[in-house]
Structures are given as structure tokens and as C-alpha cells.
């Protein structure tokens, strides 16, 4: 059992959990993830390690509520426990002094990019961060990321904060104004990462994306997480989750992530019915 | 042995063979001729990779002393209810049985299962704690190899900790072999028995990620690696990454370990269509094809590139599959999968095969017949063409060397090329059997005992 030692609501559907898992905290590096299972009947779900403290033995994750498991998790409180918590999984991000590195985070991907922003800054990069969400109340980790960035931009779909539009618009502007960019790192919804990859490809800017396929074990045993990179099949849980964005078949990733939409909808409906009944009682 | 009716059993996940009653068990045991040992060796025991004293335990059953029987079995085998269900006895102990020359061999496997079930159903017999020895051993992986090495070492008196990556112990027994062949409560009971010997099992720890082998060597006197052959093989043909194409591991893990057959009560989903094709001809393929029927498939096909004679699956498994309605398409191999606009598999294109000269495995080589391609409509495909050794630990461990096939190199005692590190089971042999993994675990436990003794006293 792994105790939730702290919980913070960052936005109505975005929550931060600090979970006691000393062995995981001990080895955690930027770019890696964990897999947790809430209870006996639960699914194994992956989340990026957003932060960690080796001293306190805790690992921080930030979750966006999208379906049954993330809602159930979102309803948990400080002092509660999750049954399983395993990691750190995946390869750590490549962190070096590349020169100018642009970090592009979208939605809950903002939390995932935070440890990379910090590590890249520490490695001596000039860090340009671009974060984006549908609306201002979904923006997270703004102050944390700003703190480690040399330049910092915000985009919201509805224009409630920063640029009205997409993170890719800002990146395009940076490129158009002849800003020298050595590397781009992007974490967010697959469609956003695809747009970023398409944007940087003609300029030959090395671009890395952190992929989020559906997983089960996270140790290379099942092949649920297979993605196509440069025409080859890779297992994102052990070969990634970060890959050369210019080589990733994003359309394949998007199609495979829709494998269980109907089952997921049923699960969520059942969960909502059960919880609303409880509230009425 | 009585079995569930095929028409009924394809609708449930309950165990297929129902087990012996006390009377049938005694009657079966009475068929044993109690052959005289030849040059001090008992021939049936020679066929047992863990060396159970078979004539002695069968004799106890004959006399109605089931506790005596299980006591004898457990001297060598800590997982008898598991082995009594999944061991390929027809190729091992029962193959050696003299009764088998003229009649049916004595059903040693079923008797083992009976004795183990009899004891478990009446409450587990916890053995007395052995004297403690000075030494600590880490075991990586909780499959049959790891469980056996751990149990033997604990009995010798060592302090043993098993580290398991998944959330439940048991390895393939838990995530691979289906409930209807090996009920999970039986695996749990035998894992609990290993715990009762004093073995500490820590789940949720991926060695090579959470803790490295080198970390373990700082805390433990020796390490045993039993991480299995968990890497699914693919044919690398077009369309293999379409939705609806599963590896056997993913398909079985979702269903067995994650209980997707109880979705939505359990959260993990699986999608099994109406026409399911399983590629392969081994036990794993049979398990998948039979599981697909239980998940509601209307047609469940086995596509195999040779003939039934060459199938590596146990005859009993092939028979069970046929009784349940699995359709065998032999001498065919898939060449590509064809998907719809949403990326779901809809068809498989196959080519017919014919058998040529024997290949390295001694089986006749399948050769594609030019121009014989045909397509079949399918909505689910399960690729069950074998597993390779799991590379995670070797990759993360300097000094540990592997062969080209990815198996960890060990000497005949199970010692790797890295000081203090031993290995056994599927990770050293490639995908094999439960009992061979157990045999390797036993051998390594004995070698670890000698190693620690020399290190401390020598
Ligand atoms: C390496 C990695 C890191 C991730 N990091 C984060 C993170 O930091 N924060 C965060 O909020 N989310 C993260 N995700 C996504 C997160 O795992 C899914 O949102 C979550 O599993 C959804 O579960 P659910 O039951 O709430 O939703 P569901 O209704 O089951 O699914 C909603 C969507 O989530 C995805 N999904 C479903 N099951 C899984 C699964 N087992 N594995 C992966 N994706 C799945 C699918 O695209 C699906 O359409 C990450 C995913 C991966 C692979
Ligand atoms: C579907 C199926 C059906 C089968 N049917 C039969 C049968 O009927 N009869 C028979 O005799 N054999 C059968 N087999 C084969 C048999 O199950 C295997 O040979 C046997 O389980 C191998 O045992 P093992 O201990 O070497 O490895 P495994 O059982 O594979 O166990 C390895 C364990 O190590 C864990 N692990 C892996 N990497 C790490 C890590 N880095 N850190 C921590 N833990 C790790 C895994 O999670 C797993 O629990 C079958 C196999 C399958 C897949
Ligand atoms: S999640 Fe199973 S192989 Fe990656």
C-alpha cells in the first residue's frame, strides 16, 4: 500500500498527488513514469513522474480526469492509499546542454514536461517554454515552469490567457523570427505532438515527443504499448516513452488509443451512477 | 478423470478436469506395480525433473494415507497442485512407467494433483521452521523457477526475499495459464505455502529499474534471476500493429491477471470479436483459442503452418480445444493483416504450406505454396508464436552475459558470469515448462548454498 501524503487541486479536473514510494523516489529521473493500481479491481494506469523527493521518499504525479480510473483517483484524499505503485519505468529523458531547447507542454502534458524543463535548465540550456490548454483554468504548473525558463509563453484555445490559439502558433512565430532552436521537446495530446513534429520537420530541428499509448505491465511483456517509429515497432514502456517525433506514426498512435472507447464509456457511466447514488443516500 | 461437459465449459472459466475422488485415487494407485529399483534407480523418478519419490508417494495413496503421500511429494516439490495440473507428465514420469508398455501408464500427474488438493482443501500443513543459516538471498521473479529456488533456500535456513515486477506473485502461472486450466486460487495457495516457509515476497519492484542487481549484491549474499521468457515474438508482417491484433501475453494478461472476463466489475477491458484467429500451435495458442470461446467468440480458429503431428502443444490440450469447438486450420501461415479505415483488423491473408525436408528441430520444414494465398474475415487476432527471454535485467546489469537468443549464460549449476549471481528457468533455457523451470531453481538453490558456505567459511 502506498500512502497519499499530499493532494492539491490544480484545476477542477487536474489534481496533484504526492505519494509515498521511497524506492521509486530513489531512482526517479525526468521523463520516466510509474504505473499504479488503485484497488483490487483496478486497472494498471501509467502516469509521468512530475516531481520527486528522495529525502521524503515521495513521488509526485499530476492527473487529468478523463475516465473512470482517473476520476476515482481524483476523488481520493490525503491519507488514503493506492494498492500498487511501480516504477520508475521507461528510459529517462536525454538531458544535455543542447543550447536552446524549446519545451512544449499541452494540457496535462505540462506537468510531465516540468521535470524536463528543470533538468534542462540545470544542464545549462537556454530554456524556452510554451504551455497551452483549452482555457486558463486548465493551465497548471505555470509558476514552476516559468521559474526555470529563460522565455515563457502561454497559449489558450479560448484566449482566456496568453495567446489565443495553439502552442504550435507560438513555436511557428519563434521560428519565423529566426530564433535559433537546437532542440524541441513536446508532451501533450498525440494530435498536438503531431502538429509540432510536422512544424519542425522541414527546418530539421531535432524534436522529441513523449508518447502515451495504452499500457498494461509497463515492463515490455505484453506489447499493448507498441508504437511505430521510423517504420519499426517499438514498445513505448521500455524503448521510450520518448522518441524522435519526426519518425513517429502519430495517426497509428491515435487510432490505437481509441481501442477501448466503448468499454471506457461504459465503465465511466457505471462509476458515475454508483457515485451519484452514494451521494443521494 | 471426470471433466466438465464441453458444451457447458465454454461458457465459464471454471476448471475443466474435476479431479479424482478418494476411491478413484486409491484404485488408480493400486495399478502401480512397485517396480524394483534397477541399479538403485527408480525408472519413473528418472523421468521427473525435480526427482519426486514417485513409487513411495503412490504407495501411500494406495494405503489411503494421503497426508503421507503429500509429505513425500513436498520434500521435492513445493508446488504440487500446480504441477499436478500443468506438467507434461506424458513426456516425463508417465513415459517411463512400465504399465504404459502394455496398458495406460499409472496417472502419476493426476495422483499428485489429488494429493495436493486433498491437503489444501483440509487446511495447509505448515512445515516446522528449519534451523536458520547465516546468509541472505535475493530472488528476482516469482515464477516457478523463483518460487522453487526461494522455497528450497528457505528450507535450508536462509533468509530469502523475492522481488516481483507485477502486483501478484506467480509469473506465467498467474498471468498466462488460464483459470480453467489452473485456477488462480490454487496458485495463490501454493505461493502462500512458499511464504509460510519464511520467504518474503515484495511485489511492484522491477529489478533493473526500481532496484538494480548491483544494489541487491550490496545487501544479499547471492542473487537468483528467474525473470522468465516474457518478451512476445512477432512475425513482422504488414498489419501486425492494427487494433485487434494482440500478443498472446497481452490477451492472456488482460484476462487472467486483470480479470477482464469480469469487466466492468473489474476495470481492465478487452475486446474479443466474433471471429478470432490464433496464430501458433503450442500450449499458449491452445489457451488463447479456448479463452476466446469463453469470451464469446463464435468462431475460434487455430492457424498453424505445419500439421497436427508437429504441433508442440500437449495432446490433452489439443483434444480439449477440439472438444470445445476450436477450428484447426493446418498448413497455413498468415502473410498480412488487413484493416478498416479506423485501424481495426478485418481480414487475414494466409498462404498454404506444404512440408519439405526436416529442419534443425527435426520437424519437416513448412514451405509456402506459391499462389495459394487466400483471405479470411477475422475481427481479432492473437499472435502466439512463442516468447523470448525478457531483456530488461540483462540490459541493466553490467557483467551479465547473454547468448544471441537473449538467454542468460550460466554453467550447469546455474552460475552466471557475474560473481554471486545465479539464474534459471525460461530466462536461461528460453520458453520451456513449469517443471524444468522448477528443476533449474532447485539446482541453483543447491549451488547457492555451496557458494554462500564457501564464501562465509571457506
Ligand atoms: C507513459 C505515460 C504517461 C502518462 N502520464 C500521464 C500523466 O502524467 N497524467 C495524466 O493525467 N495522464 C497520463 N497518462 C495517461 C493516463 O495513463 C490515462 O489518462 C489513464 O490511463 C486514463 O484512465 P481512465 O480509466 O481514467 O480513462 P479511460 O476512460 O480508461 O481512458 C481514457 C483514455 O486514456 C488512455 N488510456 C486508457 N487506459 C490506459 C492505459 N492503461 N494506459 C495508458 N493510457 C490509457 C486512452 O487513450 C483512453 O482513450 C500517461 C500515459 C502514458 C502511457
Ligand atoms: C499461456 C502459457 C501456457 C503454458 N502452459 C504450460 C503448461 O501447460 N505446462 C508447462 O509445463 N508449461 C507451460 N507454460 C510454460 C511455463 O509457464 C514456463 O516455462 C514457466 O512459467 C517458466 O517459469 P519461470 O519461473 O522461468 O518464469 P515466469 O513464469 O515467466 O516468471 C517470471 C517472473 O519474473 C517476473 N519478472 C520479469 N522481469 C522482472 C524484473 N525485471 N524484476 C522483477 N520481476 C521480474 C515476471 O513478472 C514473472 O512473474 C506455459 C506458458 C504460457 C505463456
Ligand atoms: S505495456 Fe506491456 S509491453 Fe509495454
XYZ file of C-alpha atoms in Angstrom, chain A residues 2 23-24 27 32 37 40-44 68-69 72 83-91 214-217 219-224 226 228 233 235 238-239 252 255-256 259-264 266-267 270, chain B residues 165-168 175 188 202-206 209-212 215 230-232 234 236 240-247 249-251 253-254 257-258 263-271 342-344 390 392 395:
102
model
C 1.246 3.436 -0.942
C 12.199 3.057 -3.690
C 10.688 4.785 -6.704
C 15.740 6.155 -8.713
C 10.139 8.397 -16.553
C -3.492 0.413 -9.456
C -8.093 -4.987 -6.241
C -10.449 -4.410 -9.152
C -8.470 -1.569 -10.618
C -6.735 -1.152 -13.933
C -2.981 -0.595 -14.175
C -13.257 6.004 -14.597
C -9.828 5.387 -13.058
C -11.776 7.610 -8.920
C -2.741 -0.634 -3.697
C 0.108 -0.725 -6.219
C 2.677 1.784 -7.390
C 5.580 0.633 -9.508
C 8.466 2.460 -11.152
C 10.386 4.329 -12.255
C 9.596 2.881 -15.687
C 10.768 3.824 -19.157
C 14.024 5.413 -20.181
C -2.340 2.248 -23.623
C -0.237 0.065 -21.341
C -0.663 -2.957 -19.103
C 2.524 -4.227 -17.463
C 7.947 -3.879 -18.469
C 7.953 -4.999 -22.109
C 5.962 -8.171 -21.577
C 2.636 -7.579 -23.326
C 3.107 -5.358 -26.367
C -0.035 -3.307 -25.669
C 3.542 -0.779 -29.330
C 5.613 2.676 -34.915
C 7.640 -1.484 -33.979
C 7.425 -0.838 -27.078
C 10.774 0.071 -22.374
C 12.088 1.662 -25.589
C -1.337 4.944 -35.670
C -6.052 5.003 -33.673
C -4.668 2.534 -31.142
C -9.192 0.753 -28.904
C -11.398 0.701 -25.850
C -13.545 3.852 -26.201
C -16.818 1.948 -25.809
C -15.660 -0.050 -22.812
C -14.213 3.090 -21.225
C -19.417 2.050 -20.047
C -17.004 1.970 -17.146
C -21.275 2.766 -14.171
C 7.644 -6.721 -11.036
C 3.897 -7.360 -11.245
C 1.404 -6.838 -8.445
C 0.881 -10.578 -7.916
C -0.837 -14.050 -15.838
C -2.240 -18.194 -4.542
C 7.908 -7.997 -2.428
C 5.710 -7.159 -5.425
C 5.726 -3.942 -7.522
C 9.515 -3.966 -7.830
C 11.122 -4.073 -11.246
C 14.568 -0.167 -12.703
C 13.389 0.162 -9.076
C 16.470 -1.644 -7.733
C 19.439 -2.971 -9.731
C 22.142 -2.792 -5.432
C 8.245 -12.627 -21.179
C 9.003 -10.967 -24.491
C 6.350 -11.678 -27.128
C 6.104 -11.237 -33.715
C 6.868 -8.826 -38.569
C 0.509 -6.676 -37.140
C 0.078 -3.418 -35.211
C -3.581 -2.958 -36.125
C -6.073 -2.686 -33.282
C -7.497 -6.114 -32.513
C -4.164 -7.871 -33.048
C -2.905 -8.980 -29.639
C 0.186 -10.766 -28.459
C 0.751 -12.238 -23.454
C -1.431 -9.143 -23.672
C -4.551 -11.174 -24.370
C -2.698 -10.979 -19.054
C -5.745 -8.790 -19.509
C -4.225 -11.333 -14.179
C -6.513 -8.344 -14.685
C -15.325 -6.394 -16.928
C -16.898 -3.949 -15.968
C -16.822 -5.201 -12.387
C -13.049 -5.218 -12.869
C -11.714 -2.137 -14.645
C -9.493 -3.688 -17.332
C -11.237 -4.079 -20.684
C -10.593 -6.486 -23.525
C -12.256 -6.735 -26.872
C -10.373 3.048 -38.201
C -7.334 0.827 -37.908
C -9.113 -2.372 -36.773
C 12.952 -10.834 -21.053
C 15.213 -5.960 -19.015
C 20.342 -4.901 -20.254
